[in-house]
């Protein structure tokens, strides 16, 4: 369970066509362990029945200041205070304009005026409305005041036009809520994460690969973004979907990974190399599929060394914080300590991949953190998401000490 577990989300639904998608958002927030309390504008109640929101959220739905549909005492203040995070999805031009100018004339606009919780606004409307300079000015006003504005998706809209204005997918909205709740430990930092294994081609259909799933690196990228960093994920993982709020650069081989990392190194503050990079690649890649019939004897694969990307980064390090991973099957701490010195790292995450519930392709991990100038820290058995949180916390400490 993540940062939303046990939190109360007050979800404002205003009268855009995307209001139906907010039903899915209620479910997704609940899946994360949050309680959801819905406030609908009168317009929204003409599009979706408040009963649906009540059934899905299991809580009363507020639609008016004056009715008796809610069981909250001085309802707008009670809800404003209850909120750990406040979301408006979809947010129409109307509610955006009202908030930006301080109008409080219905339940939603009044409650939002009374809250001190972080607020996420997800605009969704026709492209021309969204691009209207007044709406854009209002959104900028909200951003300047610290509201979290989620960029709408571009695409075909319900009104038939094509352009920006679509409510983003539920996972993007949930992520925005998580980001609003997080402490912002890496705000303003540029973080580069590598994840997954590399594939080294033998011929057009065969390759040398490894068992890395990319789960650890993806969890790190997600957590860094949640904590406010601008994150690029250089990934060799094939099976994982792009995490919300992260730029993903897909690569196949070690040399492609090296090029993708090198191109961004100068402008990066923190590099976390969770990828399982192949140490060797075939010396030659056959142009055509190697045929059984053409080889009486089994062919011999000649290997050459791949660049050690992390080592190279350590040599060129100026202002960057460098974090490496060590997957060992024996003498874990001893080998890890050597690696931190040899590769000029600031931190190393060592895991023993010989254990069944740690390392490759599991959802859990047992790791030890090693630092350049501090004692090793052995972590308990944790989920990879929890390990990612601890890594980012430690990295944020290192960045603070700079
Ligand atoms: O030396 P070893 O391969 O065990 O070091 C592991 C660390 O170095 C990991 O952080 C991995 O991403 C990185 N690495 C690399 N380039 C390689 C091999 C490993 O960047 N060719």
Coordinates of C-alpha atoms and ligand atoms in Angstrom, one line a residue:
X1 CA 0.0 0.0 0.0
X2 CA 1.2 3.4 -0.9
X3 CA 1.0 7.0 0.4
X4 CA -2.8 7.1 -0.1
X5 CA -3.5 4.3 2.3
X6 CA -5.7 5.5 5.2
X7 CA -6.0 9.0 3.7
X8 CA -9.2 10.9 3.0
X9 CA -9.7 12.2 -0.5
X10 CA -12.4 14.8 -1.1
X11 CA -13.3 14.5 -4.8
X12 CA -15.0 17.4 -6.5
X13 CA -16.8 16.4 -9.7
X14 CA -17.9 19.3 -11.9
X15 CA -20.2 19.3 -14.9
X16 CA -17.9 18.1 -17.7
X17 CA -18.7 15.1 -19.9
X18 CA -15.7 13.3 -18.4
X19 CA -17.7 13.2 -15.1
X20 CA -18.4 9.5 -15.8
X21 CA -14.7 8.8 -15.7
X22 CA -14.6 10.0 -12.1
X23 CA -16.5 6.9 -11.1
X24 CA -13.4 4.9 -12.0
X25 CA -11.3 7.3 -10.1
X26 CA -13.3 6.6 -7.0
X27 CA -12.6 2.9 -7.4
X28 CA -8.9 3.4 -8.0
X29 CA -8.5 5.7 -5.0
X30 CA -10.2 3.1 -2.8
X31 CA -8.0 0.4 -4.2
X32 CA -5.1 2.4 -2.9
X33 CA -6.7 2.4 0.6
X34 CA -8.1 5.9 0.6
X35 CA -11.6 7.0 1.8
X36 CA -13.4 9.0 -0.9
X37 CA -15.9 11.8 -0.2
X38 CA -17.6 13.2 -3.3
X39 CA -18.9 16.7 -3.8
X40 CA -20.8 17.3 -7.1
X41 CA -21.8 20.5 -8.7
X42 CA -25.4 20.9 -9.7
X43 CA -24.4 20.6 -13.4
X44 CA -22.5 17.4 -12.7
X45 CA -25.6 15.8 -11.2
X46 CA -27.4 16.3 -14.5
X47 CA -24.7 14.1 -16.1
X48 CA -24.1 11.3 -13.5
X49 CA -26.4 10.3 -10.7
X50 CA -25.0 11.1 -7.2
X51 CA -26.3 7.7 -6.2
X52 CA -23.6 6.0 -8.3
X53 CA -20.9 8.0 -6.5
X54 CA -22.5 7.2 -3.2
X55 CA -22.7 3.5 -3.9
X56 CA -19.1 3.4 -5.1
X57 CA -17.6 5.5 -2.4
X58 CA -19.8 4.2 0.4
X59 CA -20.1 7.8 1.7
X60 CA -22.7 10.5 1.4
X61 CA -22.4 12.7 -1.7
X62 CA -22.8 16.4 -1.2
X63 CA -24.5 18.3 -4.0
X64 CA -25.9 21.4 -2.3
X65 CA -25.3 23.6 0.7
X66 CA -28.9 23.4 1.8
X67 CA -30.2 19.9 1.4
X68 CA -30.2 17.1 3.9
X69 CA -28.3 14.6 1.8
X70 CA -25.2 14.8 3.9
X71 CA -24.7 13.7 7.5
X72 CA -21.7 16.1 8.1
X73 CA -22.0 18.8 10.6
X74 CA -21.5 22.3 8.9
X75 CA -20.8 20.1 5.9
X76 CA -18.5 22.3 3.9
X77 CA -16.2 22.9 6.8
X78 CA -16.3 19.3 7.9
X79 CA -15.3 18.1 4.5
X80 CA -12.7 20.8 4.0
X81 CA -11.1 19.7 7.3
X82 CA -11.5 16.0 6.6
X83 CA -9.5 16.2 3.4
X84 CA -5.9 15.0 3.4
X85 CA -6.0 15.8 -0.3
X86 CA -8.6 17.6 -2.4
X87 CA -9.1 16.7 -6.1
X88 CA -11.4 18.2 -8.7
X89 CA -11.8 15.9 -11.7
X90 CA -13.0 16.8 -14.1
X91 CA -12.6 20.5 -13.5
X92 CA -14.6 22.7 -15.9
X93 CA -13.6 26.2 -17.0
X94 CA -16.4 27.4 -14.7
X95 CA -15.0 25.9 -11.4
X96 CA -11.5 26.8 -12.4
X97 CA -12.6 30.4 -12.9
X98 CA -14.5 30.4 -9.7
X99 CA -11.5 29.1 -7.6
X100 CA -9.1 31.5 -9.3
X101 CA -11.2 34.5 -8.4
X102 CA -12.4 33.4 -5.0
X103 CA -16.0 32.8 -5.7
X104 CA -17.7 30.5 -3.2
X105 CA -21.3 30.1 -4.4
X106 CA -22.0 26.4 -4.1
X107 CA -21.0 23.4 -2.1
X108 CA -17.8 22.6 -4.1
X109 CA -16.5 26.1 -4.5
X110 CA -17.3 26.9 -0.9
X111 CA -15.6 23.7 0.5
X112 CA -12.5 24.3 -1.6
X113 CA -12.2 27.8 -0.2
X114 CA -12.2 26.4 3.3
X115 CA -9.6 23.6 2.8
X116 CA -6.0 23.8 3.7
X117 CA -5.3 20.4 2.1
X118 CA -3.2 20.2 -1.1
X119 CA -5.5 20.5 -4.1
X120 CA -5.2 18.7 -7.4
X121 CA -7.1 20.2 -10.4
X122 CA -7.7 18.1 -13.5
X123 CA -9.1 20.3 -16.2
X124 CA -11.2 18.6 -18.9
X125 CA -13.1 20.4 -21.5
X126 CA -13.4 21.3 -25.2
X127 CA -10.0 22.3 -26.7
X128 CA -11.1 25.8 -27.6
X129 CA -12.3 26.3 -24.0
X130 CA -9.1 24.9 -22.6
X131 CA -7.0 27.1 -24.9
X132 CA -9.1 30.2 -24.1
X133 CA -6.6 32.8 -22.7
X134 CA -8.9 33.5 -19.7
X135 CA -8.9 29.8 -18.8
X136 CA -5.1 29.5 -19.3
X137 CA -4.6 32.7 -17.2
X138 CA -6.8 31.2 -14.4
X139 CA -4.9 27.9 -14.5
X140 CA -1.6 29.8 -14.2
X141 CA -3.0 31.8 -11.3
X142 CA -3.8 28.4 -9.6
X143 CA -0.4 27.0 -10.3
X144 CA 1.2 30.1 -8.9
X145 CA -0.8 29.7 -5.8
X146 CA 0.4 26.1 -5.3
X147 CA -2.5 24.2 -6.8
X148 CA -1.4 21.0 -8.6
X149 CA -2.8 21.3 -12.1
X150 CA -2.7 18.0 -14.1
X151 CA -2.2 18.6 -17.9
X152 CA -5.1 17.2 -19.9
X153 CA -4.4 14.6 -22.6
X154 CA -4.7 15.4 -26.2
X155 CA -6.9 13.4 -28.5
X156 CA -10.4 13.1 -29.8
X157 CA -12.9 14.8 -27.5
X158 CA -16.5 13.9 -26.9
X159 CA -17.6 17.1 -28.8
X160 CA -15.8 15.7 -31.9
X161 CA -12.9 18.1 -31.9
X162 CA -9.3 16.9 -31.6
X163 CA -6.9 18.6 -29.2
X164 CA -5.9 19.0 -25.6
X165 CA -8.7 18.7 -23.1
X166 CA -9.3 15.1 -22.3
X167 CA -9.3 13.9 -18.7
X168 CA -6.1 11.8 -18.3
X169 CA -6.3 8.1 -17.4
X170 CA -7.1 7.2 -13.8
X171 CA -3.5 6.1 -13.0
X172 CA -2.3 9.6 -13.9
X173 CA -4.9 11.2 -11.6
X174 CA -4.1 8.8 -8.7
X175 CA -0.4 9.6 -9.2
X176 CA -1.2 13.3 -9.1
X177 CA -2.9 12.8 -5.7
X178 CA 0.1 10.9 -4.4
X179 CA 2.4 13.6 -5.6
X180 CA 0.3 16.2 -3.9
X181 CA 0.5 14.3 -0.6
X182 CA 4.2 13.5 -0.8
X183 CA 6.8 15.7 1.0
X184 CA 8.5 16.7 -2.3
X185 CA 11.9 15.4 -1.1
X186 CA 13.4 15.7 -4.6
X187 CA 11.5 18.8 -5.9
X188 CA 13.6 20.6 -8.6
X189 CA 16.0 17.7 -9.0
X190 CA 16.6 15.9 -12.3
X191 CA 16.8 12.1 -11.8
X192 CA 17.9 9.5 -14.2
X193 CA 17.0 5.8 -13.5
X194 CA 18.0 2.8 -15.5
X195 CA 16.0 -0.4 -15.2
X196 CA 15.6 -3.8 -16.6
X197 CA 18.0 -6.1 -18.4
X198 CA 19.8 -5.5 -21.7
X199 CA 19.5 -7.8 -24.7
X200 CA 22.6 -8.4 -26.7
X201 CA 21.9 -9.6 -30.2
X202 CA 23.3 -12.8 -31.6
X203 CA 21.4 -12.7 -34.8
X204 CA 18.1 -11.0 -35.9
X205 CA 16.1 -13.4 -33.7
X206 CA 18.3 -14.4 -30.8
X207 CA 19.9 -12.6 -28.0
X208 CA 21.7 -13.0 -24.7
X209 CA 19.6 -11.6 -21.8
X210 CA 19.0 -12.0 -18.1
X211 CA 16.3 -12.4 -15.6
X212 CA 15.9 -8.8 -14.5
X213 CA 12.2 -7.7 -14.7
X214 CA 12.8 -4.0 -14.1
X215 CA 10.4 -3.8 -11.2
X216 CA 12.9 -2.3 -8.8
X217 CA 14.0 0.4 -11.2
X218 CA 10.4 1.3 -12.1
X219 CA 9.5 1.5 -8.4
X220 CA 12.4 3.9 -7.9
X221 CA 11.4 6.1 -10.9
X222 CA 7.8 6.3 -9.7
X223 CA 8.9 7.3 -6.2
X224 CA 11.4 9.9 -7.4
X225 CA 8.6 11.4 -9.6
X226 CA 6.2 11.3 -6.7
X227 CA 8.7 13.2 -4.6
X228 CA 8.7 16.0 -7.2
X229 CA 11.7 15.1 -9.3
X230 CA 11.9 15.3 -13.1
X231 CA 12.6 11.7 -13.9
X232 CA 13.9 10.0 -17.0
X233 CA 13.8 6.2 -17.0
X234 CA 16.1 4.4 -19.4
X235 CA 14.6 1.0 -19.7
X236 CA 15.4 -2.3 -21.1
X237 CA 12.3 -3.9 -19.4
X238 CA 9.8 -5.1 -22.0
X239 CA 6.8 -6.1 -20.0
X240 CA 6.2 -3.1 -17.7
X241 CA 3.9 -0.2 -18.6
X242 CA 5.3 3.4 -18.5
X243 CA 4.9 4.8 -15.0
X244 CA 2.8 8.0 -14.8
X245 CA 4.8 11.2 -14.7
X246 CA 8.1 9.7 -15.9
X247 CA 9.8 10.1 -19.3
X248 CA 10.6 6.7 -20.6
X249 CA 13.5 6.0 -23.0
X250 CA 13.4 2.4 -24.3
X251 CA 16.7 0.7 -25.2
X252 CA 17.7 -2.8 -26.0
X253 CA 21.5 -3.2 -25.7
X254 CA 24.1 -2.1 -23.2
X255 CA 25.6 0.3 -25.8
X256 CA 22.2 1.9 -26.4
X257 CA 21.8 2.3 -22.7
X258 CA 25.2 3.9 -22.5
X259 CA 24.4 6.4 -25.2
X260 CA 21.0 7.3 -23.7
X261 CA 22.6 7.9 -20.3
X262 CA 25.6 9.8 -21.6
X263 CA 23.3 12.2 -23.5
X264 CA 21.6 13.2 -20.3
X265 CA 24.4 13.0 -17.7
X266 CA 25.5 16.6 -17.7
X267 CA 22.1 17.9 -16.9
X268 CA 21.3 15.2 -14.3
X269 CA 21.6 15.6 -10.6
X270 CA 21.0 12.0 -9.5
X271 CA 21.7 8.8 -11.4
X272 CA 20.3 5.5 -10.0
X273 CA 21.5 2.5 -12.0
X274 CA 19.2 -0.3 -11.2
X275 CA 19.6 -2.0 -14.6
X276 CA 21.1 -5.4 -15.0
X277 CA 23.5 -4.5 -17.8
X278 CA 25.0 -7.4 -19.7
X279 CA 28.8 -7.5 -19.1
X280 CA 29.5 -9.2 -22.4
X281 CA 28.0 -9.2 -25.9
X282 CA 28.6 -11.3 -29.0
X283 CA 31.6 -10.1 -30.9
X284 CA 29.7 -10.2 -34.1
X285 CA 26.0 -10.0 -34.8
X286 CA 25.0 -12.3 -37.7
X287 CA 23.2 -10.4 -40.4
X288 CA 20.9 -13.4 -41.0
X289 CA 19.4 -16.0 -38.7
X290 CA 22.1 -18.6 -38.0
X291 CA 20.8 -21.8 -39.6
X292 CA 21.1 -25.2 -38.1
X293 CA 21.6 -26.8 -41.5
X294 CA 24.6 -24.6 -42.3
X295 CA 26.5 -25.7 -39.2
X296 CA 27.6 -29.3 -38.8
X297 CA 29.1 -28.5 -35.4
X298 CA 27.4 -26.3 -32.9
X299 CA 28.7 -22.7 -33.5
X300 CA 30.9 -21.0 -30.9
X301 CA 29.9 -17.7 -29.6
X302 CA 32.8 -15.2 -29.3
X303 CA 32.0 -12.6 -26.6
X304 CA 33.5 -9.1 -26.1
X305 CA 33.2 -6.9 -23.0
X306 CA 30.5 -4.3 -22.8
X307 CA 31.3 -0.9 -21.4
X308 CA 30.7 -0.6 -17.6
X309 CA 28.4 2.3 -17.8
X310 CA 28.4 3.1 -14.1
X311 CA 32.2 3.0 -13.9
X312 CA 32.3 5.5 -16.8
X313 CA 29.9 7.8 -15.1
X314 CA 32.0 7.6 -11.9
X315 CA 35.1 8.7 -13.8
X316 CA 33.3 11.7 -15.3
X317 CA 31.4 12.7 -12.1
X318 CA 31.2 16.4 -11.3
X319 CA 28.1 17.4 -9.3
X320 CA 26.1 14.2 -9.7
X321 CA 25.0 11.8 -7.0
X322 CA 25.7 8.3 -8.3
X323 CA 23.8 5.3 -6.9
X324 CA 24.6 1.7 -8.1
X325 CA 23.2 -1.7 -7.5
X326 CA 25.1 -4.8 -6.7
X327 CA 23.6 -8.2 -7.3
X328 CA 25.8 -10.7 -5.6
X329 CA 25.4 -14.4 -4.8
X330 CA 28.3 -14.6 -2.3
X331 CA 30.4 -12.3 0.0
X332 CA 27.8 -9.6 -0.4
X333 CA 29.2 -6.8 1.7
X334 CA 32.8 -7.3 0.9
X335 CA 32.1 -7.2 -2.9
X336 CA 29.8 -4.3 -2.5
X337 CA 32.3 -2.2 -0.6
X338 CA 34.9 -2.8 -3.3
X339 CA 32.4 -1.7 -5.9
X340 CA 31.5 1.6 -4.2
X341 CA 35.2 2.6 -4.2
X342 CA 36.0 1.3 -7.7
X343 CA 33.0 2.9 -9.4
X344 CA 33.3 6.2 -7.4
X345 CA 29.7 5.9 -6.1
X346 CA 27.9 7.8 -3.4
X347 CA 25.6 4.9 -2.5
X348 CA 25.2 1.3 -3.4
X349 CA 22.2 -0.9 -2.9
X350 CA 23.4 -4.5 -2.4
X351 CA 21.1 -7.5 -2.7
X352 CA 21.7 -11.1 -2.5
X353 CA 20.1 -12.6 -5.5
X354 CA 20.7 -16.1 -4.2
X355 CA 17.7 -15.7 -1.8
X356 CA 14.4 -16.8 -3.2
X357 CA 12.3 -13.7 -2.1
X358 CA 14.8 -11.1 -3.2
X359 CA 16.4 -9.8 -6.4
X360 CA 15.2 -10.7 -9.9
X361 CA 11.5 -10.8 -10.8
X362 CA 10.1 -10.8 -7.3
X363 CA 7.9 -8.1 -5.7
X364 CA 10.0 -8.1 -2.6
X365 CA 13.6 -7.5 -1.7
X366 CA 16.3 -7.8 1.0
X367 CA 18.9 -5.1 0.6
X368 CA 21.7 -3.4 2.4
X369 CA 22.6 0.2 1.7
X370 CA 26.3 1.1 1.6
X371 CA 27.5 4.7 1.6
X372 CA 30.8 6.3 0.8
X373 CA 31.1 8.0 4.2
X374 CA 28.7 6.2 6.5
X375 CA 27.9 2.8 8.1
X376 CA 26.0 0.2 6.0
X377 CA 22.3 0.1 6.7
X378 CA 20.7 -3.3 6.5
X379 CA 17.0 -3.1 5.6
X380 CA 14.3 -5.5 6.7
X381 CA 12.4 -7.7 4.2
X382 CA 10.3 -5.2 2.3
X383 CA 8.3 -4.8 -0.9
X384 CA 10.2 -3.2 -3.8
X385 CA 7.9 -0.1 -3.4
X386 CA 9.1 0.3 0.2
X387 CA 12.7 -0.3 -0.8
X388 CA 12.3 2.4 -3.5
X389 CA 10.9 4.8 -0.8
X390 CA 13.9 4.2 1.4
X391 CA 16.3 4.6 -1.5
X392 CA 14.8 8.0 -2.4
X393 CA 14.8 9.1 1.2
X394 CA 18.5 8.3 1.5
X395 CA 19.3 9.9 -1.8
X396 CA 17.4 13.1 -0.7
X397 CA 19.5 13.2 2.4
X398 CA 22.7 12.9 0.3
X399 CA 21.4 15.7 -2.0
X400 CA 20.6 17.9 1.0
X401 CA 24.1 17.4 2.4
X402 CA 25.7 18.8 -0.8
Ligands
LIG1 O1 30.0 -4.6 -11.4 P1 28.6 -4.9 -11.4 O2 28.0 -5.3 -12.8 O3 28.1 -5.9 -10.4 O4 27.9 -3.5 -11.0 C1 26.5 -3.4 -10.9 C2 26.2 -2.0 -11.1 O5 26.8 -1.4 -12.2 C3 24.7 -1.8 -11.4 O6 24.3 -0.5 -10.8 C4 24.6 -1.8 -12.9 O7 23.5 -1.0 -13.4 C5 25.9 -1.1 -13.3 N1 26.5 -1.6 -14.5 C6 26.7 -0.8 -15.6 N2 27.3 -1.3 -16.7 C7 27.7 -2.5 -16.8 C8 27.5 -3.4 -15.8 C9 26.9 -2.9 -14.6 O8 26.4 0.4 -15.5 N3 28.2 -3.0 -18.0

